[in-house]
Structures are given as C-alpha cells and as structure tokens.
C-alpha cells in the first residue's frame, strides 16, 4: 500500500459523546466527592484559625476603656454647609519649609508659628528663621515628642512677646526679639491634684494679665490623641493662669478632649472646642453670668479643633474631620458601640498608634 492509499483509508477521529449510561456517573461522583472534601477541609481550617484568634483577642487587654457616647444625627451638608473647594484655591506659603505648624500669631507684619520638632519660627519676607527651641533630640517620630516638645497654641501678648502652649512641657512666654524663653507653668506640677498631660491651646486678655488654656487630658498625651478620641475620656479641663499671682485654677472639668479656646471680644466669656463631642462650650469669666457655663453650639458638622475670631464678629472653627450627612460617619457609628472600639484596639492597636 502506497502512502497515498494509506492516507485515503484513514478516517478522522470523531468526537465521542459520553452519556449518563457510561463512565460519566463515576467521574461526576468523584468530582462531587472531591468538592465536598475541599469545602470541609477549608471550613475546618478556617475554624481552627478563627477560634484561637478570637480567643486570643478576648484575652488581650485593650489600651482603652471606651464609654458609650450619644450624638444627634449630623446636620445635612446642604446650603451654607455644602462642601466646596475654596481652600484648595488658597495660596500656599512656605510650602515644604515647615513641619506640622499648628497655630499662627502675628506681631505687626511678622508671623510666628510653632512646629512639630519643638521650634518657634519667624516668618518674614519669605524666609523661615528659628528663634527658639523647646527641646532636644532627633525629633523625627511621634515617640520623640516628649523630649522635643510639641508646640500647639500660640498668641501674641500686649508687650510684644509670644505666649506658647507646649503639649508636653507647659505654658511659656517667648521674647522673639531677644530670643528668650520663660517657663510660666510646668506640666510637671499637678493642678488641683492632677497633672497636665496634654496642654493644647490658649487665649490671653488684652491687658495680658490672664491666660485661659486647655489641658486636653490628664491620662493621654498628645501622641495618644487617637486613644483619647476613641475612649471618649472626660478628664479634660479649661484653666486660668493669673500672670500677677502666678496661680492656676480650674474653670471647667470633665470635658471630652477640650481643644481650641478663644476669649470673646468683650472678654466676658471663653469658648472651648470639645472635640470628641462635636460641640463648643462657653464659660463666662465676667458679668452677671460669671462662673456659669452653657453650650455655645452643638451637633457641629465636624469635630472642632482651633477657634479664632473673624473680622465679621464671628469665629473661625477648624474641623479635624467632617461628619458626613448624607454619607457615613465612622466616629458617629462607633460612638454607641464601645465593644467594637475595644475589639479594634485589641487586635489592631499597635498598627493604629
């Protein structure tokens, strides 16, 4: 037989159709059995990993002991609260030249601010000049803050000096022209039996005789501010320092993260941003209401930080974060669920801090 004849006699292979009468049932049963084995094995593996993990989380200590907090539904972000992009159009000054500036004060045309590495700097004619340093060290991480200092509130006094709140060290008066630094109140000295762990903001009377300032917590330091917010600790205070008598007294106690503070133009009351509660408290320091306190505004569209007077007679309030509505606010959601906060910080605390 020639090669050509051989090719002619070959028949193409036809596809074979396997019916349920043949070997298919055995293959089908084998596949089904293998699938069941896989699912059971996967489930057992998941259980073997999850149960010990949950058990370990139950045994772990949580760094916080959160309390349930109650909030009203956030205001709708409509009308005057409608989000906009105006701040994105602002001119950026001294970009990439400052590390974490928190507050700004001016004496004439010269601006001053404090930075995250413990320095007071002068901003003039496009140049940044260090005029004082509060601490020492590498000042590169959050753990370096206690040694380096962390400068927060800063105000200009009537005599051409600056008054500065250092979160770890206390209140200071700085003469920017002579570059002299004077400690007014040390955080090491207990006030009415409690230490100041988180000195935050300050405001001063026009005659420079009294300073009102906040101590955000007796328990948590600035580097632990996330724990302070999540726990809802109510150990913050509004205090008054008398420049003549050198005495300090507590005006308001049991505040949840008191933050920015601002004296009214008439100097009859002091506003205090209570960050954790999304509200601003008011304490009367003179007049018929002296010694009394009330809510200045509550249920803010965000969690307030600093407060400063505006040229129109109102106040500028910086928000650390907003409470979306419509939308979802994580802090509002967690406020009434302390058990979730506790579990989060048991399992992920070291990664969040």
mmCIF file of C-alpha atoms in Angstrom:
data_model
loop_
_atom_site.group_PDB
_atom_site.id
_atom_site.type_symbol
_atom_site.label_atom_id
_atom_site.label_comp_id
_atom_site.label_asym_id
_atom_site.label_seq_id
_atom_site.Cartn_x
_atom_site.Cartn_y
_atom_site.Cartn_z
ATOM 1 C CA UNK A 1 0.000 0.000 0.000
ATOM 2 C CA UNK A 2 1.273 3.318 -1.027
ATOM 3 C CA UNK A 3 1.441 6.276 1.313
ATOM 4 C CA UNK A 4 -1.354 7.917 -0.649
ATOM 5 C CA UNK A 5 -3.635 4.894 -0.306
ATOM 6 C CA UNK A 6 -2.934 4.761 3.389
ATOM 7 C CA UNK A 7 -3.967 8.332 3.826
ATOM 8 C CA UNK A 8 -7.159 7.727 1.891
ATOM 9 C CA UNK A 9 -8.217 4.845 4.125
ATOM 10 C CA UNK A 10 -7.710 6.730 7.356
ATOM 11 C CA UNK A 11 -10.770 8.104 8.951
ATOM 12 C CA UNK A 12 -10.792 11.260 11.033
ATOM 13 C CA UNK A 13 -11.400 10.697 14.691
ATOM 14 C CA UNK A 14 -14.934 11.554 15.629
ATOM 15 C CA UNK A 15 -15.701 13.140 18.977
ATOM 16 C CA UNK A 16 -17.165 10.611 21.397
ATOM 17 C CA UNK A 17 -20.287 11.502 23.245
ATOM 18 C CA UNK A 18 -20.372 10.254 26.805
ATOM 19 C CA UNK A 19 -23.886 9.667 28.131
ATOM 20 C CA UNK A 20 -25.125 9.058 31.639
ATOM 21 C CA UNK A 21 -25.050 5.332 30.867
ATOM 22 C CA UNK A 22 -21.267 5.158 30.633
ATOM 23 C CA UNK A 23 -18.383 6.245 32.841
ATOM 24 C CA UNK A 24 -19.701 9.729 33.442
ATOM 25 C CA UNK A 25 -21.507 8.934 36.721
ATOM 26 C CA UNK A 26 -18.288 7.695 38.260
ATOM 27 C CA UNK A 27 -16.429 10.827 37.200
ATOM 28 C CA UNK A 28 -19.272 13.005 38.396
ATOM 29 C CA UNK A 29 -19.416 11.294 41.755
ATOM 30 C CA UNK A 30 -15.633 11.626 42.127
ATOM 31 C CA UNK A 31 -15.736 15.336 41.340
ATOM 32 C CA UNK A 32 -18.575 15.912 43.769
ATOM 33 C CA UNK A 33 -16.762 13.953 46.481
ATOM 34 C CA UNK A 34 -13.566 15.961 45.940
ATOM 35 C CA UNK A 35 -15.558 19.208 46.175
ATOM 36 C CA UNK A 36 -17.095 18.158 49.469
ATOM 37 C CA UNK A 37 -13.687 17.207 50.851
ATOM 38 C CA UNK A 38 -12.286 20.595 49.826
ATOM 39 C CA UNK A 39 -15.148 22.514 51.418
ATOM 40 C CA UNK A 40 -14.961 20.551 54.663
ATOM 41 C CA UNK A 41 -11.179 20.955 54.796
ATOM 42 C CA UNK A 42 -11.418 24.700 54.128
ATOM 43 C CA UNK A 43 -14.118 25.102 56.795
ATOM 44 C CA UNK A 44 -12.087 23.174 59.382
ATOM 45 C CA UNK A 45 -9.027 25.258 58.575
ATOM 46 C CA UNK A 46 -10.989 28.492 58.900
ATOM 47 C CA UNK A 47 -12.441 27.407 62.234
ATOM 48 C CA UNK A 48 -9.054 26.240 63.518
ATOM 49 C CA UNK A 49 -7.617 29.688 62.759
ATOM 50 C CA UNK A 50 -10.569 31.842 63.753
ATOM 51 C CA UNK A 51 -11.394 30.302 67.131
ATOM 52 C CA UNK A 52 -7.881 30.705 68.590
ATOM 53 C CA UNK A 53 -7.705 34.223 67.152
ATOM 54 C CA UNK A 54 -10.982 35.216 68.765
ATOM 55 C CA UNK A 55 -9.910 33.568 71.994
ATOM 56 C CA UNK A 56 -6.629 35.458 71.964
ATOM 57 C CA UNK A 57 -8.430 38.737 71.295
ATOM 58 C CA UNK A 58 -10.733 38.108 74.250
ATOM 59 C CA UNK A 59 -7.720 37.516 76.479
ATOM 60 C CA UNK A 60 -5.792 40.544 75.215
ATOM 61 C CA UNK A 61 -6.028 43.782 77.129
ATOM 62 C CA UNK A 62 -7.446 46.791 75.325
ATOM 63 C CA UNK A 63 -5.473 50.028 75.735
ATOM 64 C CA UNK A 64 -8.766 51.909 76.024
ATOM 65 C CA UNK A 65 -11.905 51.559 78.126
ATOM 66 C CA UNK A 66 -14.425 53.305 75.864
ATOM 67 C CA UNK A 67 -17.729 54.587 77.144
ATOM 68 C CA UNK A 68 -20.897 54.853 75.024
ATOM 69 C CA UNK A 69 -21.497 58.363 73.709
ATOM 70 C CA UNK A 70 -24.715 59.723 72.276
ATOM 71 C CA UNK A 71 -24.843 62.019 69.246
ATOM 72 C CA UNK A 72 -27.668 63.595 67.344
ATOM 73 C CA UNK A 73 -27.888 62.906 63.632
ATOM 74 C CA UNK A 74 -25.281 65.117 61.938
ATOM 75 C CA UNK A 75 -26.662 68.194 60.173
ATOM 76 C CA UNK A 76 -27.226 67.871 56.457
ATOM 77 C CA UNK A 77 -24.297 69.241 54.460
ATOM 78 C CA UNK A 78 -26.523 71.474 52.392
ATOM 79 C CA UNK A 79 -26.892 75.222 51.933
ATOM 80 C CA UNK A 80 -24.157 77.058 53.820
ATOM 81 C CA UNK A 81 -22.723 73.673 54.850
ATOM 82 C CA UNK A 82 -22.408 72.464 51.272
ATOM 83 C CA UNK A 83 -18.845 71.168 50.743
ATOM 84 C CA UNK A 84 -16.705 73.278 48.416
ATOM 85 C CA UNK A 85 -13.149 73.512 47.154
ATOM 86 C CA UNK A 86 -12.354 77.102 48.145
ATOM 87 C CA UNK A 87 -9.466 76.135 50.420
ATOM 88 C CA UNK A 88 -7.819 74.345 47.522
ATOM 89 C CA UNK A 89 -7.555 77.731 45.809
ATOM 90 C CA UNK A 90 -5.671 79.303 48.732
ATOM 91 C CA UNK A 91 -2.116 80.476 48.213
ATOM 92 C CA UNK A 92 0.411 78.116 49.790
ATOM 93 C CA UNK A 93 3.021 79.902 51.894
ATOM 94 C CA UNK A 94 6.338 78.387 52.952
ATOM 95 C CA UNK A 95 5.378 75.073 51.401
ATOM 96 C CA UNK A 96 7.692 72.173 52.389
ATOM 97 C CA UNK A 97 9.575 74.505 54.754
ATOM 98 C CA UNK A 98 7.595 73.885 57.960
ATOM 99 C CA UNK A 99 6.956 70.690 59.913
ATOM 100 C CA UNK A 100 3.456 70.475 61.361
ATOM 101 C CA UNK A 101 2.643 74.142 62.125
ATOM 102 C CA UNK A 102 -0.432 74.181 64.375
ATOM 103 C CA UNK A 103 -1.224 77.797 65.231
ATOM 104 C CA UNK A 104 -0.201 81.222 63.916
ATOM 105 C CA UNK A 105 0.302 84.565 65.663
ATOM 106 C CA UNK A 106 1.416 87.874 64.250
ATOM 107 C CA UNK A 107 3.146 90.927 65.663
ATOM 108 C CA UNK A 108 2.716 93.637 63.065
ATOM 109 C CA UNK A 109 3.569 92.175 59.686
ATOM 110 C CA UNK A 110 5.688 89.373 61.139
ATOM 111 C CA UNK A 111 4.149 85.931 61.594
ATOM 112 C CA UNK A 112 5.193 83.279 64.106
ATOM 113 C CA UNK A 113 4.303 79.638 64.442
ATOM 114 C CA UNK A 114 5.368 76.543 66.352
ATOM 115 C CA UNK A 115 6.440 73.346 64.620
ATOM 116 C CA UNK A 116 6.281 69.618 65.330
ATOM 117 C CA UNK A 117 10.012 69.473 66.098
ATOM 118 C CA UNK A 118 9.758 71.874 69.040
ATOM 119 C CA UNK A 119 10.729 75.158 67.382
ATOM 120 C CA UNK A 120 9.254 78.663 67.313
ATOM 121 C CA UNK A 121 9.924 80.154 63.895
ATOM 122 C CA UNK A 122 9.586 83.646 62.465
ATOM 123 C CA UNK A 123 8.074 84.004 59.004
ATOM 124 C CA UNK A 124 9.121 87.243 57.323
ATOM 125 C CA UNK A 125 9.961 88.324 53.772
ATOM 126 C CA UNK A 126 9.632 84.759 52.504
ATOM 127 C CA UNK A 127 12.198 83.423 54.971
ATOM 128 C CA UNK A 128 11.888 80.993 57.896
ATOM 129 C CA UNK A 129 14.049 81.734 60.923
ATOM 130 C CA UNK A 130 14.209 79.725 64.151
ATOM 131 C CA UNK A 131 14.013 81.966 67.203
ATOM 132 C CA UNK A 132 13.618 79.362 69.965
ATOM 133 C CA UNK A 133 13.793 75.610 70.505
ATOM 134 C CA UNK A 134 11.991 73.973 73.408
ATOM 135 C CA UNK A 135 13.605 70.537 73.498
ATOM 136 C CA UNK A 136 16.354 68.416 72.047
ATOM 137 C CA UNK A 137 16.800 65.180 70.168
ATOM 138 C CA UNK A 138 16.266 63.833 66.666
ATOM 139 C CA UNK A 139 12.589 64.895 66.651
ATOM 140 C CA UNK A 140 11.682 62.563 63.781
ATOM 141 C CA UNK A 141 8.874 60.408 65.151
ATOM 142 C CA UNK A 142 5.878 60.788 67.403
ATOM 143 C CA UNK A 143 7.752 58.997 70.188
ATOM 144 C CA UNK A 144 10.316 61.827 70.179
ATOM 145 C CA UNK A 145 7.700 64.445 71.063
ATOM 146 C CA UNK A 146 8.076 64.393 74.875
ATOM 147 C CA UNK A 147 11.787 65.207 74.584
ATOM 148 C CA UNK A 148 11.496 67.592 71.647
ATOM 149 C CA UNK A 149 8.295 69.317 72.721
ATOM 150 C CA UNK A 150 5.214 69.767 70.539
ATOM 151 C CA UNK A 151 4.160 73.388 70.154
ATOM 152 C CA UNK A 152 0.428 73.917 69.702
ATOM 153 C CA UNK A 153 -1.379 77.145 70.669
ATOM 154 C CA UNK A 154 0.487 80.433 70.180
ATOM 155 C CA UNK A 155 -0.695 84.005 70.854
ATOM 156 C CA UNK A 156 0.812 87.469 70.758
ATOM 157 C CA UNK A 157 0.711 89.373 74.053
ATOM 158 C CA UNK A 158 0.332 93.130 74.594
ATOM 159 C CA UNK A 159 4.036 93.670 75.242
ATOM 160 C CA UNK A 160 5.410 92.218 72.030
ATOM 161 C CA UNK A 161 6.004 88.734 73.425
ATOM 162 C CA UNK A 162 4.522 85.373 72.474
ATOM 163 C CA UNK A 163 2.636 83.000 74.745
ATOM 164 C CA UNK A 164 3.017 79.370 73.728
ATOM 165 C CA UNK A 165 1.422 76.073 74.783
ATOM 166 C CA UNK A 166 3.725 73.067 74.596
ATOM 167 C CA UNK A 167 1.713 69.833 74.756
ATOM 168 C CA UNK A 168 4.306 68.143 76.995
ATOM 169 C CA UNK A 169 6.129 70.890 78.843
ATOM 170 C CA UNK A 170 3.536 73.547 79.790
ATOM 171 C CA UNK A 171 2.988 77.256 79.131
ATOM 172 C CA UNK A 172 5.802 79.574 78.043
ATOM 173 C CA UNK A 173 6.422 83.247 77.295
ATOM 174 C CA UNK A 174 8.844 83.890 74.435
ATOM 175 C CA UNK A 175 10.514 87.175 73.567
ATOM 176 C CA UNK A 176 11.111 86.786 69.824
ATOM 177 C CA UNK A 177 13.360 89.840 69.620
ATOM 178 C CA UNK A 178 15.716 88.832 72.419
ATOM 179 C CA UNK A 179 15.143 85.105 71.819
ATOM 180 C CA UNK A 180 14.402 84.498 75.467
ATOM 181 C CA UNK A 181 12.163 81.680 76.697
ATOM 182 C CA UNK A 182 10.463 81.794 80.093
ATOM 183 C CA UNK A 183 8.545 78.891 81.620
ATOM 184 C CA UNK A 184 5.252 80.049 83.175
ATOM 185 C CA UNK A 185 3.645 76.742 84.190
ATOM 186 C CA UNK A 186 5.328 73.351 84.104
ATOM 187 C CA UNK A 187 3.296 70.301 83.193
ATOM 188 C CA UNK A 188 5.137 68.500 85.980
ATOM 189 C CA UNK A 189 3.226 70.496 88.617
ATOM 190 C CA UNK A 190 -0.192 68.980 89.432
ATOM 191 C CA UNK A 191 -3.169 71.324 89.213
ATOM 192 C CA UNK A 192 -5.741 70.542 91.893
ATOM 193 C CA UNK A 193 -4.248 67.103 92.325
ATOM 194 C CA UNK A 194 -3.996 66.153 88.638
ATOM 195 C CA UNK A 195 -1.136 66.514 86.206
ATOM 196 C CA UNK A 196 -1.425 68.189 82.819
ATOM 197 C CA UNK A 197 -0.641 65.575 80.171
ATOM 198 C CA UNK A 198 -1.829 67.398 77.061
ATOM 199 C CA UNK A 199 -1.590 71.221 77.178
ATOM 200 C CA UNK A 200 -3.273 72.363 73.995
ATOM 201 C CA UNK A 201 -4.439 75.904 73.191
ATOM 202 C CA UNK A 202 -4.557 79.268 74.953
ATOM 203 C CA UNK A 203 -6.078 82.735 74.735
ATOM 204 C CA UNK A 204 -4.986 85.866 76.589
ATOM 205 C CA UNK A 205 -6.703 89.022 77.794
ATOM 206 C CA UNK A 206 -5.868 92.343 76.128
ATOM 207 C CA UNK A 207 -4.003 93.558 79.212
ATOM 208 C CA UNK A 208 -2.025 90.328 79.341
ATOM 209 C CA UNK A 209 -2.955 89.599 82.950
ATOM 210 C CA UNK A 210 -4.824 86.337 82.459
ATOM 211 C CA UNK A 211 -4.337 83.327 80.227
ATOM 212 C CA UNK A 212 -7.098 80.806 79.600
ATOM 213 C CA UNK A 213 -5.884 77.463 78.319
ATOM 214 C CA UNK A 214 -6.920 73.857 77.803
ATOM 215 C CA UNK A 215 -5.445 70.643 79.122
ATOM 216 C CA UNK A 216 -6.986 68.035 76.838
ATOM 217 C CA UNK A 217 -6.408 65.098 79.181
ATOM 218 C CA UNK A 218 -4.792 64.057 82.435
ATOM 219 C CA UNK A 219 -4.422 60.494 81.134
ATOM 220 C CA UNK A 220 -3.422 60.703 77.482
ATOM 221 C CA UNK A 221 -0.592 62.652 75.873
ATOM 222 C CA UNK A 222 -0.772 64.383 72.505
ATOM 223 C CA UNK A 223 0.864 61.440 70.758
ATOM 224 C CA UNK A 224 -2.045 59.307 72.045
ATOM 225 C CA UNK A 225 -4.770 61.622 70.753
ATOM 226 C CA UNK A 226 -6.424 58.766 68.824
ATOM 227 C CA UNK A 227 -6.844 56.831 72.070
ATOM 228 C CA UNK A 228 -8.263 59.946 73.714
ATOM 229 C CA UNK A 229 -10.868 60.349 70.961
ATOM 230 C CA UNK A 230 -11.791 56.672 70.792
ATOM 231 C CA UNK A 231 -12.055 56.212 74.537
ATOM 232 C CA UNK A 232 -14.105 59.382 74.959
ATOM 233 C CA UNK A 233 -12.181 60.238 78.120
ATOM 234 C CA UNK A 234 -13.816 63.056 80.100
ATOM 235 C CA UNK A 235 -10.785 64.266 82.055
ATOM 236 C CA UNK A 236 -10.040 67.423 80.066
ATOM 237 C CA UNK A 237 -10.100 70.907 81.656
ATOM 238 C CA UNK A 238 -10.292 74.620 80.969
ATOM 239 C CA UNK A 239 -7.868 76.503 83.231
ATOM 240 C CA UNK A 240 -6.988 80.089 84.104
ATOM 241 C CA UNK A 241 -3.483 81.370 84.812
ATOM 242 C CA UNK A 242 -3.052 84.694 86.608
ATOM 243 C CA UNK A 243 0.122 86.419 85.425
ATOM 244 C CA UNK A 244 0.328 88.554 88.590
ATOM 245 C CA UNK A 245 -0.339 85.987 91.310
ATOM 246 C CA UNK A 246 1.090 83.030 89.334
ATOM 247 C CA UNK A 247 -1.913 80.971 90.428
ATOM 248 C CA UNK A 248 -3.755 78.422 88.322
ATOM 249 C CA UNK A 249 -7.356 77.397 88.822
ATOM 250 C CA UNK A 250 -9.725 75.033 87.061
ATOM 251 C CA UNK A 251 -12.743 76.692 85.431
ATOM 252 C CA UNK A 252 -14.339 73.686 83.694
ATOM 253 C CA UNK A 253 -13.738 69.987 84.287
ATOM 254 C CA UNK A 254 -14.916 66.661 82.838
ATOM 255 C CA UNK A 255 -14.530 67.830 79.253
ATOM 256 C CA UNK A 256 -14.022 65.341 76.432
ATOM 257 C CA UNK A 257 -10.922 66.471 74.544
ATOM 258 C CA UNK A 258 -11.109 70.254 75.093
ATOM 259 C CA UNK A 259 -9.101 71.715 72.252
ATOM 260 C CA UNK A 260 -9.176 75.218 70.774
ATOM 261 C CA UNK A 261 -10.034 78.126 73.074
ATOM 262 C CA UNK A 262 -10.996 81.738 72.342
ATOM 263 C CA UNK A 263 -11.837 84.765 74.504
ATOM 264 C CA UNK A 264 -14.775 86.871 73.303
ATOM 265 C CA UNK A 265 -14.100 90.433 72.043
ATOM 266 C CA UNK A 266 -15.758 91.862 75.178
ATOM 267 C CA UNK A 267 -13.790 89.365 77.316
ATOM 268 C CA UNK A 268 -16.917 88.233 79.092
ATOM 269 C CA UNK A 269 -16.747 84.565 78.087
ATOM 270 C CA UNK A 270 -14.362 81.932 76.772
ATOM 271 C CA UNK A 271 -15.249 79.430 74.050
ATOM 272 C CA UNK A 272 -13.882 75.892 74.263
ATOM 273 C CA UNK A 273 -13.997 73.362 71.430
ATOM 274 C CA UNK A 274 -14.931 69.957 72.857
ATOM 275 C CA UNK A 275 -13.611 67.866 70.005
ATOM 276 C CA UNK A 276 -14.916 64.408 70.898
ATOM 277 C CA UNK A 277 -18.477 65.712 71.338
ATOM 278 C CA UNK A 278 -18.601 67.829 68.147
ATOM 279 C CA UNK A 279 -19.597 70.951 70.104
ATOM 280 C CA UNK A 280 -18.336 74.215 71.575
ATOM 281 C CA UNK A 281 -18.813 75.084 75.251
ATOM 282 C CA UNK A 282 -18.959 78.605 76.699
ATOM 283 C CA UNK A 283 -17.686 79.662 80.116
ATOM 284 C CA UNK A 284 -18.467 83.143 81.473
ATOM 285 C CA UNK A 285 -15.485 84.913 83.077
ATOM 286 C CA UNK A 286 -17.155 88.256 83.861
ATOM 287 C CA UNK A 287 -20.553 89.936 84.122
ATOM 288 C CA UNK A 288 -23.777 88.634 85.648
ATOM 289 C CA UNK A 289 -23.156 85.125 84.309
ATOM 290 C CA UNK A 290 -19.629 84.886 85.725
ATOM 291 C CA UNK A 291 -18.779 81.327 86.698
ATOM 292 C CA UNK A 292 -21.616 79.866 84.635
ATOM 293 C CA UNK A 293 -21.324 77.666 81.565
ATOM 294 C CA UNK A 294 -23.548 76.598 78.684
ATOM 295 C CA UNK A 295 -23.437 75.200 75.170
ATOM 296 C CA UNK A 296 -22.444 77.775 72.571
ATOM 297 C CA UNK A 297 -23.171 75.431 69.660
ATOM 298 C CA UNK A 298 -23.710 71.667 69.438
ATOM 299 C CA UNK A 299 -24.041 68.998 66.777
ATOM 300 C CA UNK A 300 -21.427 70.575 64.546
ATOM 301 C CA UNK A 301 -20.884 69.171 61.024
ATOM 302 C CA UNK A 302 -17.404 68.063 62.096
ATOM 303 C CA UNK A 303 -15.146 67.621 65.101
ATOM 304 C CA UNK A 304 -13.787 71.078 66.060
ATOM 305 C CA UNK A 305 -10.146 71.946 66.618
ATOM 306 C CA UNK A 306 -8.918 75.555 66.882
ATOM 307 C CA UNK A 307 -11.158 78.610 67.281
ATOM 308 C CA UNK A 308 -10.163 82.111 66.214
ATOM 309 C CA UNK A 309 -12.125 85.378 65.855
ATOM 310 C CA UNK A 310 -13.260 86.500 62.415
ATOM 311 C CA UNK A 311 -13.340 90.069 61.118
ATOM 312 C CA UNK A 312 -17.161 89.915 60.906
ATOM 313 C CA UNK A 313 -17.595 89.382 64.650
ATOM 314 C CA UNK A 314 -17.982 85.604 64.459
ATOM 315 C CA UNK A 315 -15.461 82.816 64.803
ATOM 316 C CA UNK A 316 -13.413 80.631 62.525
ATOM 317 C CA UNK A 317 -13.518 76.972 63.593
ATOM 318 C CA UNK A 318 -11.193 74.416 62.078
ATOM 319 C CA UNK A 319 -12.655 70.910 61.784
ATOM 320 C CA UNK A 320 -10.384 67.909 62.266
ATOM 321 C CA UNK A 321 -12.786 65.761 60.225
ATOM 322 C CA UNK A 322 -16.354 66.073 58.997
ATOM 323 C CA UNK A 323 -19.474 64.103 59.934
ATOM 324 C CA UNK A 324 -20.867 63.196 56.528
ATOM 325 C CA UNK A 325 -24.610 63.528 56.057
ATOM 326 C CA UNK A 326 -25.688 62.301 53.610
ATOM 327 C CA UNK A 327 -22.996 59.705 53.965
ATOM 328 C CA UNK A 328 -21.356 57.690 56.700
ATOM 329 C CA UNK A 329 -19.528 58.998 59.770
ATOM 330 C CA UNK A 330 -17.330 56.317 61.308
ATOM 331 C CA UNK A 331 -16.897 58.173 64.617
ATOM 332 C CA UNK A 332 -20.656 58.606 64.975
ATOM 333 C CA UNK A 333 -21.174 54.919 64.195
ATOM 334 C CA UNK A 334 -18.620 53.801 66.784
ATOM 335 C CA UNK A 335 -19.756 56.250 69.475
ATOM 336 C CA UNK A 336 -22.572 53.985 70.721
ATOM 337 C CA UNK A 337 -20.643 50.762 70.124
ATOM 338 C CA UNK A 338 -17.749 50.733 72.615
ATOM 339 C CA UNK A 339 -17.381 46.964 72.250
ATOM 340 C CA UNK A 340 -16.332 47.433 68.613
ATOM 341 C CA UNK A 341 -13.770 50.063 69.634
ATOM 342 C CA UNK A 342 -12.419 47.687 72.254
ATOM 343 C CA UNK A 343 -12.061 44.819 69.783
ATOM 344 C CA UNK A 344 -10.425 47.059 67.168
ATOM 345 C CA UNK A 345 -7.755 48.229 69.574
ATOM 346 C CA UNK A 346 -7.191 44.747 70.950
ATOM 347 C CA UNK A 347 -6.410 43.373 67.527
ATOM 348 C CA UNK A 348 -5.030 46.374 65.626
ATOM 349 C CA UNK A 349 -3.966 48.808 68.333
ATOM 350 C CA UNK A 350 -0.236 48.587 67.674
ATOM 351 C CA UNK A 351 -0.792 49.248 63.976
ATOM 352 C CA UNK A 352 -3.103 52.209 64.543
ATOM 353 C CA UNK A 353 -0.839 54.010 67.015
#
